[in-house]
Tab-separated table of C-alpha atoms and ligand atoms in Angstrom:
chain	number	residue	atom	x	y	z
A	1	MET	CA	86.357	215.755	34.400
A	2	VAL	CA	88.755	217.689	32.167
A	3	LYS	CA	89.578	221.386	32.166
A	4	SER	CA	89.685	223.105	28.817
A	5	VAL	CA	91.943	225.890	27.604
A	6	ILE	CA	90.574	227.810	24.637
A	7	LEU	CA	93.024	230.024	22.748
A	8	ALA	CA	91.422	233.273	21.693
A	9	ALA	CA	94.077	235.946	22.066
A	10	GLY	CA	95.060	236.281	18.394
A	11	LYS	CA	94.409	239.457	16.470
A	12	GLY	CA	92.416	238.205	13.505
A	13	THR	CA	93.891	240.868	11.203
A	14	ARG	CA	92.329	239.410	8.075
A	15	MET	CA	88.795	239.844	9.400
A	16	LYS	CA	89.343	243.608	8.835
A	17	SER	CA	86.934	244.348	11.635
A	18	ASP	CA	86.541	246.322	14.863
A	19	THR	CA	84.992	243.215	16.415
A	20	PRO	CA	87.403	240.656	17.882
A	21	LYS	CA	87.605	237.617	15.620
A	22	VAL	CA	86.082	235.134	18.066
A	23	LEU	CA	83.053	237.391	18.628
A	24	HIS	CA	81.990	237.234	14.989
A	25	GLN	CA	78.784	235.280	14.633
A	26	ILE	CA	77.331	232.428	12.686
A	27	TYR	CA	73.598	233.008	12.983
A	28	SER	CA	73.047	234.291	16.522
A	29	LYS	CA	76.025	232.665	18.219
A	30	THR	CA	79.648	233.818	18.391
A	31	LEU	CA	82.494	231.651	17.127
A	32	LEU	CA	83.791	231.353	20.693
A	33	GLY	CA	80.271	230.450	21.859
A	34	TYR	CA	80.210	227.473	19.479
A	35	VAL	CA	83.521	226.211	20.852
A	36	ILE	CA	82.600	226.650	24.541
A	37	ASP	CA	79.221	224.974	23.931
A	38	ALA	CA	80.885	222.055	22.134
A	39	VAL	CA	83.174	221.563	25.139
A	40	ASN	CA	80.363	221.944	27.691
A	41	ASN	CA	78.073	219.586	25.776
A	42	THR	CA	80.583	216.755	26.130
A	43	ASP	CA	79.613	216.743	29.827
A	44	MET	CA	83.270	215.900	30.399
A	45	ALA	CA	84.569	219.397	31.228
A	46	ASP	CA	83.969	221.274	34.458
A	47	GLU	CA	85.958	224.432	33.821
A	48	ASN	CA	87.056	226.384	30.741
A	49	TYR	CA	89.940	228.861	30.640
A	50	ILE	CA	89.640	231.358	27.814
A	51	ILE	CA	92.949	232.961	26.824
A	52	VAL	CA	92.284	236.482	25.604
A	53	GLY	CA	94.528	239.285	24.387
A	54	HIS	CA	93.377	241.516	21.574
A	55	GLN	CA	90.311	243.459	22.695
A	56	ALA	CA	90.316	241.371	25.850
A	57	GLU	CA	87.572	243.455	27.517
A	58	LYS	CA	85.013	242.695	24.805
A	59	VAL	CA	85.712	238.973	24.862
A	60	GLU	CA	85.689	238.976	28.649
A	61	GLU	CA	82.330	240.692	28.756
A	62	PHE	CA	80.857	238.143	26.370
A	63	VAL	CA	82.250	235.202	28.342
A	64	ASN	CA	81.269	236.524	31.765
A	65	SER	CA	77.726	237.323	30.753
A	66	ASN	CA	77.136	233.959	29.073
A	67	TYR	CA	79.115	231.293	30.896
A	68	ASP	CA	79.365	230.402	34.591
A	69	ASN	CA	82.122	227.833	34.177
A	70	ALA	CA	84.505	229.913	32.058
A	71	LYS	CA	87.426	231.956	33.381
A	72	ILE	CA	89.247	234.658	31.486
A	73	VAL	CA	93.030	234.612	31.428
A	74	VAL	CA	94.761	237.559	29.777
A	75	GLN	CA	97.821	236.959	27.601
A	76	SER	CA	99.681	240.170	26.914
A	77	PRO	CA	101.765	240.374	24.808
A	78	GLN	CA	100.964	237.372	22.598
A	79	LEU	CA	104.178	235.418	22.170
A	80	GLY	CA	102.788	232.274	20.577
A	81	THR	CA	100.479	229.336	21.247
A	82	GLY	CA	102.842	227.787	23.812
A	83	HIS	CA	103.048	231.087	25.666
A	84	ALA	CA	99.236	231.303	25.552
A	85	VAL	CA	98.778	227.947	27.309
A	86	SER	CA	101.521	228.753	29.815
A	87	MET	CA	99.259	231.560	31.077
A	88	VAL	CA	97.047	228.972	32.835
A	89	CYS	CA	99.967	227.390	34.719
A	90	PRO	CA	99.489	229.542	37.848
A	91	HIS	CA	95.767	228.657	37.835
A	92	LEU	CA	96.390	224.912	37.529
A	93	GLU	CA	99.358	224.593	39.853
A	94	ASN	CA	97.735	221.943	42.008
A	95	TYR	CA	95.696	220.283	39.281
A	96	SER	CA	96.656	216.811	38.162
A	97	GLY	CA	93.873	215.814	35.754
A	98	GLU	CA	93.479	216.221	32.001
A	99	VAL	CA	93.609	219.453	30.037
A	100	LEU	CA	91.917	219.785	26.660
A	101	ILE	CA	93.344	222.565	24.490
A	102	LEU	CA	91.519	224.023	21.522
A	103	CYS	CA	91.114	227.237	19.527
A	104	GLY	CA	88.314	229.751	19.717
A	105	ASP	CA	88.062	230.200	15.965
A	106	THR	CA	87.003	226.679	14.927
A	107	PRO	CA	83.237	226.800	15.439
A	108	LEU	CA	82.435	223.570	13.603
A	109	ILE	CA	84.025	221.235	16.135
A	110	THR	CA	81.414	218.878	17.630
A	111	SER	CA	80.958	217.490	21.125
A	112	ASP	CA	80.933	213.956	19.727
A	113	THR	CA	84.386	214.419	18.225
A	114	LEU	CA	85.741	215.954	21.433
A	115	LYS	CA	84.247	213.095	23.451
A	116	SER	CA	85.845	210.414	21.307
A	117	PHE	CA	89.121	212.351	21.335
A	118	ILE	CA	89.210	212.464	25.151
A	119	ASN	CA	88.189	208.797	25.308
A	120	ALA	CA	90.965	207.868	22.859
A	121	HIS	CA	93.465	209.744	25.059
A	122	ARG	CA	92.279	207.687	28.031
A	123	GLU	CA	92.222	204.340	26.217
A	124	LEU	CA	95.747	204.887	24.868
A	125	ASN	CA	96.940	205.748	28.372
A	126	SER	CA	98.450	208.738	26.657
A	127	ASP	CA	100.198	211.699	28.258
A	128	ILE	CA	99.971	213.927	25.187
A	129	THR	CA	97.409	213.305	22.457
A	130	VAL	CA	97.197	215.593	19.476
A	131	MET	CA	94.301	215.603	17.046
A	132	SER	CA	95.540	215.198	13.496
A	133	ALA	CA	93.861	215.248	10.107
A	134	VAL	CA	94.861	214.227	6.617
A	135	PHE	CA	94.638	217.144	4.176
A	136	GLU	CA	95.153	216.978	0.418
A	137	ASN	CA	96.527	220.501	0.697
A	138	PRO	CA	98.358	220.747	4.033
A	139	THR	CA	99.869	224.207	3.358
A	140	ASN	CA	100.214	226.445	6.429
A	141	TYR	CA	99.449	223.710	8.947
A	142	GLY	CA	101.955	222.121	11.280
A	143	ARG	CA	102.953	218.682	9.955
A	144	ILE	CA	102.854	215.532	12.066
A	145	VAL	CA	106.250	213.844	11.799
A	146	ARG	CA	106.007	210.165	12.694
A	147	LYS	CA	108.776	207.830	13.791
A	148	ALA	CA	109.612	204.679	11.846
A	149	GLY	CA	107.306	202.635	14.105
A	150	GLY	CA	104.406	205.024	13.484
A	151	SER	CA	104.346	206.877	16.799
A	152	VAL	CA	104.472	210.670	16.765
A	153	ASP	CA	107.942	212.202	16.829
A	154	SER	CA	107.273	215.921	16.549
A	155	ILE	CA	105.222	218.641	14.893
A	156	VAL	CA	106.965	220.905	12.418
A	157	GLU	CA	105.450	224.229	11.415
A	158	GLU	CA	105.196	225.091	7.704
A	159	LYS	CA	107.767	227.869	8.083
A	160	ASP	CA	110.268	225.559	9.770
A	161	ALA	CA	109.653	222.501	7.591
A	162	THR	CA	112.147	220.946	5.199
A	163	GLN	CA	111.027	220.165	1.628
A	164	GLU	CA	110.656	216.524	2.704
A	165	GLN	CA	108.448	217.451	5.647
A	166	LYS	CA	106.312	219.775	3.537
A	167	VAL	CA	104.941	216.834	1.541
A	168	ILE	CA	103.516	215.261	4.718
A	169	LYS	CA	99.736	215.382	4.491
A	170	GLU	CA	98.964	214.611	8.114
A	171	ILE	CA	98.533	217.936	9.861
A	172	ASN	CA	98.093	219.229	13.397
A	173	ALA	CA	94.447	220.119	13.931
A	174	GLY	CA	95.354	222.321	16.906
A	175	ILE	CA	93.439	220.280	19.527
A	176	TYR	CA	95.322	218.510	22.293
A	177	CYS	CA	94.612	216.455	25.400
A	178	LEU	CA	97.280	216.525	28.088
A	179	ASN	CA	97.992	214.701	31.292
A	180	TRP	CA	98.600	217.983	33.085
A	181	GLU	CA	100.672	216.656	35.950
A	182	LYS	CA	103.224	215.189	33.538
A	183	VAL	CA	103.181	217.896	30.883
A	184	LYS	CA	102.948	221.164	32.832
A	185	GLY	CA	106.737	221.214	33.214
A	186	ALA	CA	107.078	221.655	29.445
A	187	PHE	CA	105.796	225.215	29.499
A	188	SER	CA	108.747	226.667	31.378
A	189	GLU	CA	111.131	224.948	28.963
A	190	LEU	CA	109.733	226.115	25.601
A	191	LYS	CA	112.166	228.084	23.429
A	192	THR	CA	111.695	230.592	20.638
A	193	ASN	CA	114.456	229.315	18.347
A	194	ASN	CA	112.184	228.876	15.326
A	195	ALA	CA	111.287	230.709	12.123
A	196	GLN	CA	108.592	232.813	13.798
A	197	GLY	CA	110.455	233.540	17.043
A	198	GLU	CA	107.415	232.333	19.018
A	199	TYR	CA	106.791	229.913	21.857
A	200	TYR	CA	105.242	227.019	19.955
A	201	LEU	CA	102.711	224.838	21.752
A	202	THR	CA	103.591	222.160	19.205
A	203	ASP	CA	107.054	221.810	20.775
A	204	ILE	CA	105.500	219.936	23.716
A	205	ILE	CA	105.350	216.873	21.429
A	206	ALA	CA	109.130	216.620	21.081
A	207	TRP	CA	109.453	217.590	24.757
A	208	GLY	CA	107.159	214.698	25.686
A	209	ASN	CA	109.285	212.252	23.698
A	210	ASN	CA	112.464	213.548	25.337
A	211	ASN	CA	110.853	213.036	28.723
A	212	ASN	CA	109.683	209.486	27.950
A	213	LEU	CA	106.010	210.362	27.936
A	214	SER	CA	103.405	208.539	25.875
A	215	VAL	CA	102.713	210.769	22.857
A	216	ASN	CA	99.970	209.907	20.369
A	217	ALA	CA	97.940	211.320	17.512
A	218	HIS	CA	94.236	210.688	17.023
A	219	ILE	CA	93.001	211.204	13.471
A	220	LEU	CA	89.927	213.362	12.973
A	221	GLU	CA	87.208	211.760	10.826
A	222	ASN	CA	85.512	214.815	9.370
A	223	ASN	CA	88.039	217.473	8.341
A	224	GLU	CA	85.319	220.126	8.209
A	225	GLU	CA	85.221	220.210	12.007
A	226	ILE	CA	88.530	222.021	12.359
A	227	TYR	CA	87.785	224.600	9.693
A	228	GLY	CA	89.284	227.814	11.105
A	229	ILE	CA	87.962	231.315	10.579
A	230	ASN	CA	90.488	233.910	9.458
A	231	SER	CA	88.492	236.036	7.014
A	232	LYS	CA	84.949	237.056	6.146
A	233	SER	CA	85.114	234.560	3.313
A	234	ASN	CA	85.911	231.757	5.806
A	235	LEU	CA	82.988	232.961	7.923
A	236	ALA	CA	80.558	232.615	5.018
A	237	GLN	CA	81.997	229.215	4.153
A	238	ALA	CA	81.605	228.003	7.754
A	239	THR	CA	78.014	229.274	7.869
A	240	SER	CA	77.300	227.321	4.746
A	241	MET	CA	78.939	224.142	6.088
A	242	LEU	CA	77.088	224.395	9.394
A	243	THR	CA	73.809	224.979	7.575
A	244	LYS	CA	74.330	221.971	5.337
A	245	ARG	CA	75.008	219.818	8.403
A	246	THR	CA	71.912	221.183	10.165
A	247	LEU	CA	69.585	220.701	7.193
A	248	GLU	CA	70.785	217.110	6.707
A	249	LYS	CA	69.874	216.419	10.323
A	250	TYR	CA	66.408	217.961	9.904
A	251	MET	CA	65.771	215.898	6.787
A	252	THR	CA	66.857	212.746	8.625
A	253	ASP	CA	64.355	213.691	11.343
A	254	GLY	CA	61.496	213.863	8.831
A	255	ILE	CA	61.358	217.538	7.973
A	256	THR	CA	60.928	218.502	4.323
A	257	ILE	CA	63.426	221.085	3.114
A	258	VAL	CA	62.316	221.891	-0.414
A	259	ASP	CA	65.529	223.640	-1.453
A	260	PRO	CA	68.515	223.189	0.886
A	261	ASN	CA	70.541	225.622	-1.224
A	262	SER	CA	68.358	228.597	-0.365
A	263	THR	CA	67.350	227.649	3.185
A	264	TRP	CA	69.184	229.058	6.214
A	265	ILE	CA	68.315	227.662	9.621
A	266	ASP	CA	70.154	228.209	12.903
A	267	PRO	CA	71.016	224.834	14.457
A	268	GLN	CA	69.499	226.116	17.714
A	269	THR	CA	66.045	225.873	16.107
A	270	GLU	CA	64.019	222.725	16.770
A	271	ILE	CA	61.589	221.524	14.122
A	272	GLY	CA	58.939	218.789	14.325
A	273	LYS	CA	58.434	216.121	11.693
A	274	ASP	CA	56.316	216.630	8.574
A	275	THR	CA	56.896	220.344	8.674
A	276	ILE	CA	57.734	221.765	5.250
A	277	ILE	CA	60.235	224.570	4.821
A	278	TYR	CA	59.785	226.202	1.404
A	279	PRO	CA	62.686	227.936	-0.388
A	280	SER	CA	64.398	231.158	0.676
A	281	CYS	CA	63.681	231.121	4.393
A	282	TYR	CA	66.028	232.621	6.983
A	283	ILE	CA	65.506	231.251	10.486
A	284	GLU	CA	67.869	232.460	13.192
A	285	GLY	CA	68.140	232.009	16.955
A	286	LYS	CA	66.379	229.601	19.264
A	287	ASN	CA	62.976	228.717	17.884
A	288	LYS	CA	60.623	225.772	18.337
A	289	ILE	CA	58.614	224.856	15.289
A	290	GLY	CA	56.015	222.126	15.741
A	291	GLU	CA	54.946	219.280	13.486
A	292	ASN	CA	53.092	219.712	10.192
A	293	CYS	CA	53.809	223.422	9.911
A	294	LYS	CA	54.370	225.188	6.596
A	295	ILE	CA	57.024	227.885	6.550
A	296	GLY	CA	57.781	230.168	3.595
A	297	PRO	CA	58.713	230.646	0.872
A	298	PHE	CA	60.546	233.851	1.895
A	299	ALA	CA	59.798	233.740	5.632
A	300	HIS	CA	62.012	235.226	8.333
A	301	LEU	CA	61.975	233.892	11.897
A	302	ARG	CA	64.194	235.975	14.135
A	303	GLY	CA	64.405	233.985	17.368
A	304	ASP	CA	62.334	233.140	20.454
A	305	VAL	CA	59.533	231.940	18.221
A	306	THR	CA	57.375	228.995	19.261
A	307	LEU	CA	54.987	227.581	16.704
A	308	GLU	CA	52.653	224.764	17.719
A	309	ASP	CA	51.602	222.122	15.179
A	310	PHE	CA	49.854	222.953	11.862
A	311	VAL	CA	50.848	226.624	11.863
A	312	LYS	CA	51.348	228.373	8.504
A	313	ILE	CA	53.848	231.192	8.155
A	314	GLY	CA	53.757	232.285	4.521
A	315	ASN	CA	55.658	234.548	2.178
A	316	TYR	CA	57.195	237.783	3.403
A	317	VAL	CA	56.168	237.084	6.978
A	318	GLU	CA	58.591	238.098	9.739
A	319	VAL	CA	58.153	236.696	13.242
A	320	LYS	CA	60.184	237.353	16.395
A	321	LYS	CA	59.620	236.628	20.083
A	322	ALA	CA	56.169	235.153	19.631
A	323	THR	CA	54.123	232.113	20.531
A	324	ILE	CA	51.611	230.943	17.964
A	325	LYS	CA	49.231	228.110	18.812
A	326	SER	CA	48.088	225.322	16.508
A	327	HIS	CA	46.217	225.787	13.206
A	328	THR	CA	46.859	229.512	13.069
A	329	ASN	CA	47.779	231.091	9.722
A	330	ALA	CA	49.762	234.192	8.852
A	331	CYS	CA	50.188	233.588	5.157
A	332	HIS	CA	51.261	236.866	3.576
A	333	LEU	CA	53.214	240.085	4.154
A	334	THR	CA	52.978	240.286	7.926
A	335	TYR	CA	55.073	241.324	10.918
A	336	ILE	CA	54.477	239.560	14.229
A	337	GLY	CA	56.670	240.630	17.155
A	338	ASP	CA	56.338	240.296	20.963
A	339	SER	CA	53.066	238.460	20.564
A	340	GLU	CA	51.019	235.620	21.995
A	341	ILE	CA	48.607	234.283	19.438
A	342	GLY	CA	45.993	231.583	20.113
A	343	SER	CA	44.889	228.664	17.973
A	344	ASP	CA	42.735	228.800	14.827
A	345	VAL	CA	43.505	232.469	14.366
A	346	ASN	CA	43.657	233.980	10.887
A	347	ILE	CA	46.065	236.864	10.441
A	348	GLY	CA	45.126	238.656	7.216
A	349	ALA	CA	47.658	239.784	4.627
A	350	GLY	CA	49.602	242.881	5.614
A	351	THR	CA	48.866	242.741	9.347
A	352	ILE	CA	51.392	244.501	11.561
A	353	THR	CA	51.852	244.189	15.296
A	354	ALA	CA	53.179	247.661	16.131
A	355	ASN	CA	55.293	246.559	19.087
A	356	TYR	CA	57.835	249.368	19.263
A	357	ASP	CA	57.448	252.892	20.562
A	358	PRO	CA	60.471	254.800	19.224
A	359	LEU	CA	59.935	257.712	21.643
A	360	SER	CA	60.122	255.688	24.840
A	361	LYS	CA	62.208	253.018	23.093
A	362	THR	CA	60.027	250.346	24.679
A	363	LYS	CA	58.400	247.252	23.255
A	364	SER	CA	54.931	246.049	24.129
A	365	LYS	CA	52.936	242.893	23.699
A	366	THR	CA	50.086	241.929	21.409
A	367	ILE	CA	47.808	239.165	22.685
A	368	ILE	CA	45.310	237.501	20.374
A	369	GLY	CA	42.841	234.877	21.680
A	370	ASN	CA	41.793	231.620	20.043
A	371	ASN	CA	39.621	231.874	16.930
A	372	ALA	CA	40.157	235.592	16.439
A	373	LYS	CA	40.255	236.874	12.829
A	374	ILE	CA	42.386	239.868	11.918
A	375	GLY	CA	41.401	241.588	8.659
A	376	SER	CA	44.002	242.455	6.054
A	377	ASN	CA	46.212	245.539	6.383
A	378	SER	CA	45.433	246.073	10.042
A	379	VAL	CA	47.785	247.602	12.561
A	380	LEU	CA	47.552	246.272	16.102
A	381	VAL	CA	49.150	248.946	18.279
A	382	ALA	CA	50.636	247.232	21.336
A	383	PRO	CA	50.019	246.839	24.202
A	384	VAL	CA	46.728	245.450	23.003
A	385	VAL	CA	44.520	242.404	23.567
A	386	ILE	CA	42.183	240.962	20.951
A	387	GLU	CA	40.070	238.546	22.937
A	388	GLU	CA	38.840	235.119	21.898
A	389	GLY	CA	36.749	235.004	18.720
A	390	ALA	CA	36.915	238.753	18.111
A	391	ASN	CA	37.119	240.078	14.557
A	392	VAL	CA	39.074	243.068	13.350
A	393	GLY	CA	37.820	244.635	10.119
A	394	ALA	CA	40.322	245.059	7.312
A	395	LEU	CA	42.395	248.271	7.338
A	396	SER	CA	41.791	248.948	11.013
A	397	VAL	CA	44.186	250.588	13.436
A	398	ILE	CA	43.492	248.913	16.759
A	399	THR	CA	44.609	250.988	19.744
A	400	LYS	CA	42.227	249.594	22.384
A	401	ASN	CA	41.474	246.085	23.603
A	402	VAL	CA	38.723	244.216	21.754
A	403	LYS	CA	36.227	242.142	23.783
A	404	GLN	CA	35.567	238.500	22.935
A	405	TRP	CA	33.358	237.658	19.935
A	406	SER	CA	32.947	241.334	18.959
A	407	LEU	CA	33.913	243.238	15.801
A	408	ALA	CA	36.277	246.193	15.853
A	409	ILE	CA	36.623	248.359	12.784
A	410	THR	CA	38.233	251.769	12.392
A	411	ARG	CA	38.190	252.471	8.651
A	412	ALA	CA	35.981	255.166	7.138
A	413	PRO	CA	32.691	253.726	5.859
A	414	MET	CA	32.589	253.125	2.127
A	415	ARG	CA	30.709	255.735	0.153
A	416	VAL	CA	29.494	255.424	-3.450
A	417	PHE	CA	28.819	258.473	-5.620
A	418	GLU	CA	26.692	257.191	-8.456
A	419	GLY	CA	27.395	258.697	-11.872
A	420	TRP	CA	30.343	260.749	-10.458
A	421	VAL	CA	32.724	259.723	-13.224
A	422	SER	CA	30.361	260.304	-16.098
A	423	LYS	CA	29.504	263.727	-14.705
A	424	LYS	CA	33.213	264.636	-14.650
A	425	LEU	CA	33.535	263.467	-18.213
A	426	ASN	CA	30.349	265.284	-19.273
A	427	LYS	CA	28.865	262.090	-20.599
B	1	UD1	C1	98.719	226.449	14.912
B	1	UD1	C2	99.722	225.303	15.139
B	1	UD1	C3	99.772	224.448	13.884
B	1	UD1	C4	98.392	223.918	13.572
B	1	UD1	C5	97.380	225.060	13.459
B	1	UD1	C6	95.995	224.501	13.373
B	1	UD1	C7	101.401	226.228	16.630
B	1	UD1	C8	102.790	226.739	16.744
B	1	UD1	N1	101.025	225.869	15.418
B	1	UD1	O1	99.261	227.235	13.866
B	1	UD1	O2	100.660	223.355	14.090
B	1	UD1	O3	98.435	223.163	12.376
B	1	UD1	O4	97.438	225.916	14.615
B	1	UD1	O5	95.095	225.522	13.118
B	1	UD1	O6	100.706	226.121	17.612
B	1	UD1	N2	96.900	232.373	19.891
B	1	UD1	C9	96.918	232.940	21.147
B	1	UD1	N3	98.039	233.554	21.588
B	1	UD1	C10	99.173	233.623	20.833
B	1	UD1	C11	99.143	233.018	19.549
B	1	UD1	C12	98.012	232.406	19.114
B	1	UD1	O7	95.906	232.911	21.862
B	1	UD1	O8	100.151	234.172	21.315
B	1	UD1	C13	95.664	231.717	19.437
B	1	UD1	C14	95.103	232.322	18.164
B	1	UD1	O9	94.164	233.337	18.464
B	1	UD1	C15	94.450	231.116	17.512
B	1	UD1	C16	95.257	229.936	17.997
B	1	UD1	O10	95.980	230.392	19.123
B	1	UD1	O11	93.125	230.935	17.970
B	1	UD1	C17	96.197	229.393	16.940
B	1	UD1	O12	97.111	230.397	16.591
B	1	UD1	P1	97.559	230.649	15.097
B	1	UD1	O13	98.436	231.813	15.053
B	1	UD1	O14	96.369	230.633	14.205
B	1	UD1	O15	98.438	229.349	14.846
B	1	UD1	P2	98.731	228.708	13.449
B	1	UD1	O16	99.880	229.413	12.859
B	1	UD1	O17	97.505	228.576	12.666
B	2	MG	MG1	95.587	229.458	12.628
C-alpha cells in the first residue's frame, strides 16, 4: 500500500474567486475530490495527506466531511513544492514504503494511469519515478533532462532553463512515486538557489542521482490526464474533456447519445444500454438511469435520480432526488423533486411536485402509486400520497392524499354561457 501526498496549498490567483482553487467543481465534484477519488480507486493507497495553505479551513472542512482516509497538513507560508512535501516528513518519520505525490488541481488523472505508474515504479525497482509527458508546446513546464544513456539526470524549471533545455519537449507532469525510506533525506537538503527562490520538489531528481539512487521517468500515454486548472477557462475546458471521455464510454456501453456536443453528463451517472439521450440535456450528480429510457431533449437531472427501465423524461423536465419505476412518462414541462413514483404512471404536461415550503425551509415527499395518472398543469403539494391507480384531474391543486383508484379534481366546473358573445356584440 502506498501513501499519497496531494499538493493543494497554492493560491490559484487566476481563478479570481473567493473559493479555493481545488474546491471549484466539475459537475457536482470538487477538483480535489476527483484527485482523491482517483487515488482511492487504485485500491493501492491506504492514506492520503492533503497539503493545504490558502483558505486551509475551507479545504479542511471539505476533506474531513468527505474522506476518512485523508489527513490535512497545513503548509504556511508556501515556500515551494519541495517545501510542501517536506511538511509530511514528521508524519512519515517511521514509514518506509512508497509515497505517491500529485497535485490537487489535475482532476482528469485516472486510477488506471496511477496504477500503471506505481506498477512501473515497482517493476523498475526505482527509488524515484517521475511521470513525464511529451508536449508539442512545453512552455512553463519543468523539462526532463536525460543523460546520454537515456536515464533521467534532472528536471529544470522553465525559468531556470537554458535556451538548449527550453527546446526539450519531455516535461514533468508533476506526479512522482518515491521510495520514502531512501528519499526522505532529500527534503532537509533542498535549497532555494533558483530563479523563483523556492524549494523545488523537482530537485529531488538530481539529489537522487547524487546519492546513487535509481531515478526513472515513466511517460504518460494520454496528455489530457495532467491538464491543470489555473483559470475559469481551464475549468470549462476540463469539463468538456471529461464529458467527452464520459460520453465515449456510454456510447461504447450501448447508450445512444444523439448529439455529444450538446450533452452534459456527470461521470457519476450510470446509464443502461439502449437508452437514448436526446440533445441539450444536463445531467449532474449520482443518478441511475435504466435501460431503454428516453431522456430529453432539454431535460435536467439534478442528482439522486433513479429511473427504472423504459422511463421517458421529455423536454423541459427537471428531476431531482426521485425514484421513478418502469414505463412511467413525464414528457413535458414538469418538475419532479423528492418523489417516489410507481410504474406505468403518466405525469401530464406542466405537473409540479411542490416539495419546498419556503416558510419552514423544509422539503417534503410526493409519493405516487403504480398506474396513477396525473392530469396536466396539476400541483401536488407535498407531503402528499396519490395511491395506486388514482387519477388527478387536469389543473388540480392536490393538498390531501388521494385514495387508490379514485379521481381527485379541484378546478372550478366548466360553465357555458350560450350566446354570451353575440349578446355583447349586439348581434
Ligand atoms: C510544477 C513543477 C514543474 C511541473 C509542473 C507540472 C516544481 C518546482 N515544478 O511547476 O516541473 O512541470 O508542476 O504541473 O515542482 N503548491 C503547494 N505549496 C507550495 C507551492 C505549490 O502546495 O508552496 C502546490 C500548488 O497548489 C499546485 C502544485 O503544488 O497544486 C504545483 O505548484 P505550481 O506552483 O503550480 O508549480 P508549477 O510552477 O506549475
Ligand atoms: Mg502549476
